[in-house]
PDB file of C-alpha atoms in Angstrom:
ATOM      1  CA  UNK Y 874      -0.038   0.024  -0.020  1.00 29.00           C
ATOM      2  CA  UNK Y 875       1.408   3.408  -0.949  1.00 34.00           C
ATOM      3  CA  UNK Y 876       0.352   6.459   1.124  1.00 39.00           C
ATOM      4  CA  UNK Y 877       0.990   9.836  -0.448  1.00 39.00           C
ATOM      5  CA  UNK Y 878       0.883  13.032   1.551  1.00 46.00           C
ATOM      6  CA  UNK Y 879       1.135  16.310  -0.293  1.00 45.00           C
ATOM      7  CA  UNK Y 880       3.291  17.733   2.470  1.00 43.00           C
ATOM      8  CA  UNK Y 881       5.793  14.867   2.121  1.00 43.00           C
ATOM      9  CA  UNK Y 882       6.031  14.889  -1.557  1.00 44.00           C
ATOM     10  CA  UNK Y 883       9.423  16.472  -1.757  1.00 40.00           C
ATOM     11  CA  UNK Y 884      12.021  13.832  -0.829  1.00 36.00           C
ATOM     12  CA  UNK Y 885      15.708  14.392  -0.686  1.00 40.00           C
ATOM     13  CA  UNK Y 886      17.056  11.838  -3.083  1.00 40.00           C
ATOM     14  CA  UNK Y 887      20.210  11.211  -1.101  1.00 39.00           C
ATOM     15  CA  UNK Y 888      18.622  10.663   2.269  1.00 43.00           C
ATOM     16  CA  UNK Y 889      14.991   9.699   1.402  1.00 48.00           C
ATOM     17  CA  UNK Y 890      13.870  11.932   4.304  1.00 49.00           C
ATOM     18  CA  UNK Y 891      11.031  14.399   3.906  1.00 53.00           C
ATOM     19  CA  UNK Y 892      11.816  17.956   3.070  1.00 61.00           C
ATOM     20  CA  UNK Y 893       9.090  20.012   4.658  1.00 65.00           C
ATOM     21  CA  UNK Y 894       8.716  23.757   4.432  1.00 65.00           C
ATOM     22  CA  UNK Y 895       9.121  25.741   7.596  1.00 77.00           C
ATOM     23  CA  UNK Y 896       6.122  27.160   9.521  1.00 91.00           C
ATOM     24  CA  UNK Y 897       4.213  24.003   8.503  1.00 96.00           C
ATOM     25  CA  UNK Y 898       1.468  22.528  10.567  1.00 96.00           C
ATOM     26  CA  UNK Y 899      -0.192  19.204   9.749  1.00 95.00           C
ATOM     27  CA  UNK Y 900      -3.589  18.802  11.343  1.00 94.00           C
ATOM     28  CA  UNK Y 901      -5.313  15.390  11.575  1.00 93.00           C
ATOM     29  CA  UNK Y 902      -8.997  15.507  12.232  1.00 89.00           C
ATOM     30  CA  UNK Y 903     -11.909  13.051  12.235  1.00 83.00           C
ATOM     31  CA  UNK Y 904     -14.540  11.609  14.462  1.00 77.00           C
ATOM     32  CA  UNK Y 905     -13.466   9.809  17.676  1.00 67.00           C
ATOM     33  CA  UNK Y 906     -12.559   6.137  16.832  1.00 70.00           C
ATOM     34  CA  UNK Y 907     -12.172   6.957  13.109  1.00 70.00           C
ATOM     35  CA  UNK Y 908      -8.390   6.258  12.895  1.00 77.00           C
ATOM     36  CA  UNK Y 909      -6.920   9.679  13.783  1.00 82.00           C
ATOM     37  CA  UNK Y 910      -4.593   8.105  16.303  1.00 80.00           C
ATOM     38  CA  UNK Y 911      -3.226   5.618  13.759  1.00 81.00           C
ATOM     39  CA  UNK Y 912      -2.728   8.416  11.191  1.00 83.00           C
ATOM     40  CA  UNK Y 913      -1.080  10.766  13.660  1.00 84.00           C
ATOM     41  CA  UNK Y 914       1.279   8.040  14.909  1.00 86.00           C
ATOM     42  CA  UNK Y 915       2.110   7.388  11.209  1.00 85.00           C
ATOM     43  CA  UNK Y 916       3.056  10.948  10.810  1.00 91.00           C
ATOM     44  CA  UNK Y 917       5.420  10.727  13.679  1.00 90.00           C
ATOM     45  CA  UNK Y 918       7.047   7.602  12.139  1.00 91.00           C
ATOM     46  CA  UNK Y 919       7.434   9.672   8.908  1.00 92.00           C
ATOM     47  CA  UNK Y 920       9.364  12.338  10.885  1.00 93.00           C
ATOM     48  CA  UNK Y 921       6.605  14.874  11.698  1.00 94.00           C
ATOM     49  CA  UNK Y 922       7.238  16.039  15.252  1.00 93.00           C
ATOM     50  CA  UNK Y 923       4.161  15.848  17.569  1.00 92.00           C
ATOM     51  CA  UNK Y 924       5.763  17.264  20.650  1.00 85.00           C
ATOM     52  CA  UNK Y 925       6.478  15.647  23.972  1.00 85.00           C
ATOM     53  CA  UNK Y 926       3.352  16.582  25.932  1.00 86.00           C
ATOM     54  CA  UNK Y 927       1.040  13.910  24.644  1.00 81.00           C
ATOM     55  CA  UNK Y 928      -1.918  12.297  26.456  1.00 80.00           C
ATOM     56  CA  UNK Y 929      -0.895   8.934  27.767  1.00 85.00           C
ATOM     57  CA  UNK Y 930      -2.409   5.745  26.417  1.00 75.00           C
ATOM     58  CA  UNK Y 931      -5.372   4.413  28.242  1.00 76.00           C
ATOM     59  CA  UNK Y 932      -7.665   1.361  28.347  1.00 81.00           C
ATOM     60  CA  UNK Y 933      -9.778   2.698  25.469  1.00 72.00           C
ATOM     61  CA  UNK Y 934      -6.727   3.455  23.279  1.00 69.00           C
ATOM     62  CA  UNK Y 935      -3.850   1.252  24.524  1.00 68.00           C
ATOM     63  CA  UNK Y 936      -1.462   2.308  21.785  1.00 75.00           C
ATOM     64  CA  UNK Y 937      -1.843   5.954  22.453  1.00 67.00           C
ATOM     65  CA  UNK Y 938      -4.070   8.913  21.518  1.00 74.00           C
ATOM     66  CA  UNK Y 939      -1.091  11.013  20.078  1.00 82.00           C
ATOM     67  CA  UNK Y 940      -2.940  14.131  21.239  1.00 84.00           C
ATOM     68  CA  UNK Y 941      -1.165  17.288  22.535  1.00 90.00           C
ATOM     69  CA  UNK Y 942      -2.409  17.972  26.105  1.00 94.00           C
ATOM     70  CA  UNK Y 943      -2.448  21.740  25.549  1.00 96.00           C
ATOM     71  CA  UNK Y 944      -4.509  21.477  22.359  1.00 96.00           C
ATOM     72  CA  UNK Y 945      -7.043  19.229  24.127  1.00 94.00           C
ATOM     73  CA  UNK Y 946      -7.133  21.673  27.069  1.00 96.00           C
ATOM     74  CA  UNK Y 947      -7.754  24.655  24.805  1.00 97.00           C
ATOM     75  CA  UNK Y 948     -10.484  22.765  22.875  1.00 95.00           C
ATOM     76  CA  UNK Y 949     -12.279  21.570  26.025  1.00 95.00           C
ATOM     77  CA  UNK Y 950     -12.232  25.100  27.470  1.00 96.00           C
ATOM     78  CA  UNK Y 951     -13.422  26.471  24.187  1.00 96.00           C
ATOM     79  CA  UNK Y 952     -16.301  23.948  24.030  1.00 95.00           C
ATOM     80  CA  UNK Y 953     -17.211  24.889  27.601  1.00 93.00           C
ATOM     81  CA  UNK Y 954     -17.199  28.612  26.752  1.00 93.00           C
ATOM     82  CA  UNK Y 955     -19.624  28.131  23.896  1.00 92.00           C
ATOM     83  CA  UNK Y 956     -21.810  25.642  25.683  1.00 89.00           C
ATOM     84  CA  UNK Y 957     -20.687  22.523  23.792  1.00 86.00           C
ATOM     85  CA  UNK Y 958     -19.312  19.174  24.708  1.00 81.00           C
ATOM     86  CA  UNK Y 959     -17.033  16.881  22.795  1.00 74.00           C
ATOM     87  CA  UNK Y 960     -19.711  14.164  22.355  1.00 75.00           C
ATOM     88  CA  UNK Y 961     -22.683  16.379  21.550  1.00 78.00           C
ATOM     89  CA  UNK Y 962     -24.352  16.447  18.196  1.00 77.00           C
ATOM     90  CA  UNK Y 963     -25.958  19.773  18.796  1.00 82.00           C
ATOM     91  CA  UNK Y 964     -24.878  22.573  16.490  1.00 85.00           C
ATOM     92  CA  UNK Y 965     -22.311  25.002  17.934  1.00 87.00           C
ATOM     93  CA  UNK Y 966     -22.730  28.770  17.749  1.00 89.00           C
ATOM     94  CA  UNK Y 967     -20.334  30.881  15.778  1.00 89.00           C
ATOM     95  CA  UNK Y 968     -16.997  31.341  17.575  1.00 91.00           C
ATOM     96  CA  UNK Y 969     -16.058  35.058  17.896  1.00 92.00           C
ATOM     97  CA  UNK Y 970     -12.359  35.293  18.921  1.00 92.00           C
ATOM     98  CA  UNK Y 971     -13.035  38.910  20.061  1.00 91.00           C
ATOM     99  CA  UNK Y 972     -15.585  37.588  22.621  1.00 92.00           C
ATOM    100  CA  UNK Y 973     -14.254  38.228  26.160  1.00 94.00           C
ATOM    101  CA  UNK Y 974     -14.483  34.561  27.120  1.00 92.00           C
ATOM    102  CA  UNK Y 975     -12.759  33.275  24.004  1.00 95.00           C
ATOM    103  CA  UNK Y 976     -10.176  35.957  23.359  1.00 95.00           C
ATOM    104  CA  UNK Y 977      -7.747  34.624  25.988  1.00 96.00           C
ATOM    105  CA  UNK Y 978      -7.979  31.155  24.299  1.00 97.00           C
ATOM    106  CA  UNK Y 979      -7.290  32.657  20.903  1.00 97.00           C
ATOM    107  CA  UNK Y 980      -4.060  34.137  22.263  1.00 97.00           C
ATOM    108  CA  UNK Y 981      -3.205  30.935  24.189  1.00 97.00           C
ATOM    109  CA  UNK Y 982      -3.539  28.997  20.970  1.00 97.00           C
ATOM    110  CA  UNK Y 983      -1.377  31.463  19.051  1.00 97.00           C
ATOM    111  CA  UNK Y 984       1.334  31.207  21.729  1.00 97.00           C
ATOM    112  CA  UNK Y 985       1.072  27.332  21.537  1.00 97.00           C
ATOM    113  CA  UNK Y 986       1.484  27.287  17.818  1.00 97.00           C
ATOM    114  CA  UNK Y 987       4.355  29.701  17.964  1.00 96.00           C
ATOM    115  CA  UNK Y 988       6.150  27.640  20.685  1.00 96.00           C
ATOM    116  CA  UNK Y 989       5.493  24.352  19.050  1.00 96.00           C
ATOM    117  CA  UNK Y 990       6.931  25.510  15.728  1.00 96.00           C
ATOM    118  CA  UNK Y 991       9.969  27.014  17.465  1.00 95.00           C
ATOM    119  CA  UNK Y 992      10.561  23.751  19.461  1.00 94.00           C
ATOM    120  CA  UNK Y 993      10.281  21.607  16.322  1.00 93.00           C
ATOM    121  CA  UNK Y 994      12.333  23.465  13.752  1.00 93.00           C
ATOM    122  CA  UNK Y 995       9.209  25.036  12.127  1.00 95.00           C
ATOM    123  CA  UNK Y 996       7.178  21.849  11.622  1.00 95.00           C
ATOM    124  CA  UNK Y 997       4.506  20.396  13.900  1.00 96.00           C
ATOM    125  CA  UNK Y 998       1.670  17.944  13.587  1.00 95.00           C
ATOM    126  CA  UNK Y 999      -1.283  17.461  15.952  1.00 95.00           C
ATOM    127  CA  UNK Y1000      -4.679  15.942  16.177  1.00 92.00           C
ATOM    128  CA  UNK Y1001      -7.749  16.137  18.317  1.00 90.00           C
ATOM    129  CA  UNK Y1002     -11.103  14.842  17.310  1.00 87.00           C
ATOM    130  CA  UNK Y1003     -12.689  17.982  18.735  1.00 90.00           C
ATOM    131  CA  UNK Y1004     -11.146  19.817  15.777  1.00 89.00           C
ATOM    132  CA  UNK Y1005     -14.066  18.556  13.661  1.00 85.00           C
ATOM    133  CA  UNK Y1006     -16.198  21.000  15.565  1.00 89.00           C
ATOM    134  CA  UNK Y1007     -13.660  23.762  16.343  1.00 94.00           C
ATOM    135  CA  UNK Y1008     -11.812  24.129  13.091  1.00 93.00           C
ATOM    136  CA  UNK Y1009     -13.063  27.643  12.431  1.00 93.00           C
ATOM    137  CA  UNK Y1010     -11.472  28.819  15.573  1.00 97.00           C
ATOM    138  CA  UNK Y1011      -8.154  27.115  14.694  1.00 96.00           C
ATOM    139  CA  UNK Y1012      -8.199  28.502  11.165  1.00 96.00           C
ATOM    140  CA  UNK Y1013      -8.259  31.979  12.625  1.00 96.00           C
ATOM    141  CA  UNK Y1014      -5.270  31.006  14.801  1.00 97.00           C
ATOM    142  CA  UNK Y1015      -3.395  29.672  11.807  1.00 97.00           C
ATOM    143  CA  UNK Y1016      -4.035  32.829   9.805  1.00 96.00           C
ATOM    144  CA  UNK Y1017      -2.798  34.979  12.569  1.00 96.00           C
ATOM    145  CA  UNK Y1018       0.311  32.907  12.826  1.00 96.00           C
ATOM    146  CA  UNK Y1019       0.838  32.963   9.136  1.00 95.00           C
ATOM    147  CA  UNK Y1020       1.539  29.168   8.851  1.00 96.00           C
ATOM    148  CA  UNK Y1021       1.103  26.768   6.047  1.00 96.00           C
ATOM    149  CA  UNK Y1022      -1.483  24.195   7.066  1.00 96.00           C
ATOM    150  CA  UNK Y1023      -2.273  20.780   5.678  1.00 95.00           C
ATOM    151  CA  UNK Y1024      -5.204  18.767   6.792  1.00 94.00           C
ATOM    152  CA  UNK Y1025      -5.713  15.041   6.987  1.00 91.00           C
ATOM    153  CA  UNK Y1026      -9.263  13.976   7.445  1.00 88.00           C
ATOM    154  CA  UNK Y1027      -9.936  10.477   8.803  1.00 85.00           C
ATOM    155  CA  UNK Y1028     -13.151   9.062   7.479  1.00 83.00           C
ATOM    156  CA  UNK Y1029     -14.469   5.718   8.730  1.00 73.00           C
ATOM    157  CA  UNK Y1030     -17.903   4.067   8.309  1.00 71.00           C
ATOM    158  CA  UNK Y1031     -20.045   5.488  11.151  1.00 71.00           C
ATOM    159  CA  UNK Y1032     -21.231   1.974  12.110  1.00 77.00           C
ATOM    160  CA  UNK Y1033     -17.617   1.002  12.651  1.00 73.00           C
ATOM    161  CA  UNK Y1034     -17.117   4.173  14.814  1.00 70.00           C
ATOM    162  CA  UNK Y1035     -20.125   3.346  16.880  1.00 69.00           C
ATOM    163  CA  UNK Y1036     -19.017  -0.338  17.248  1.00 72.00           C
TER     164      UNK Y1036
END
């Protein structure tokens, strides 16, 4: 099986390692239990740094979630601010980063992106299933940080996700 990722298309012919532009973020998103952890772990194997502050493996995902703790914290707080929950199907309201309760999270996310890119030589990958619902917020963060973003969307049969 051959997997081709647009971000990894430029290979150094001598070393066969990816040549990735600086200020590059790779975002993995998809429903819980849709394969996002497997894809994100695969990115790490391909040389995309995920950082060191990852949520530990647990009984429901024994090989690891590969989720950055700070991203999950921002997303959980953001959901709380707008009256949402990670497992709710209810529509979410528009997210206004100028709103007094959300504005600090916006700057926290900007700081996080800036730090992660600095720590990882200008390249960072992350995932959180909550991104499916909060991507508009993060897109504003990415624009503010002037980063090049690639998205990987995990899609799995909903019956398999439920199972």
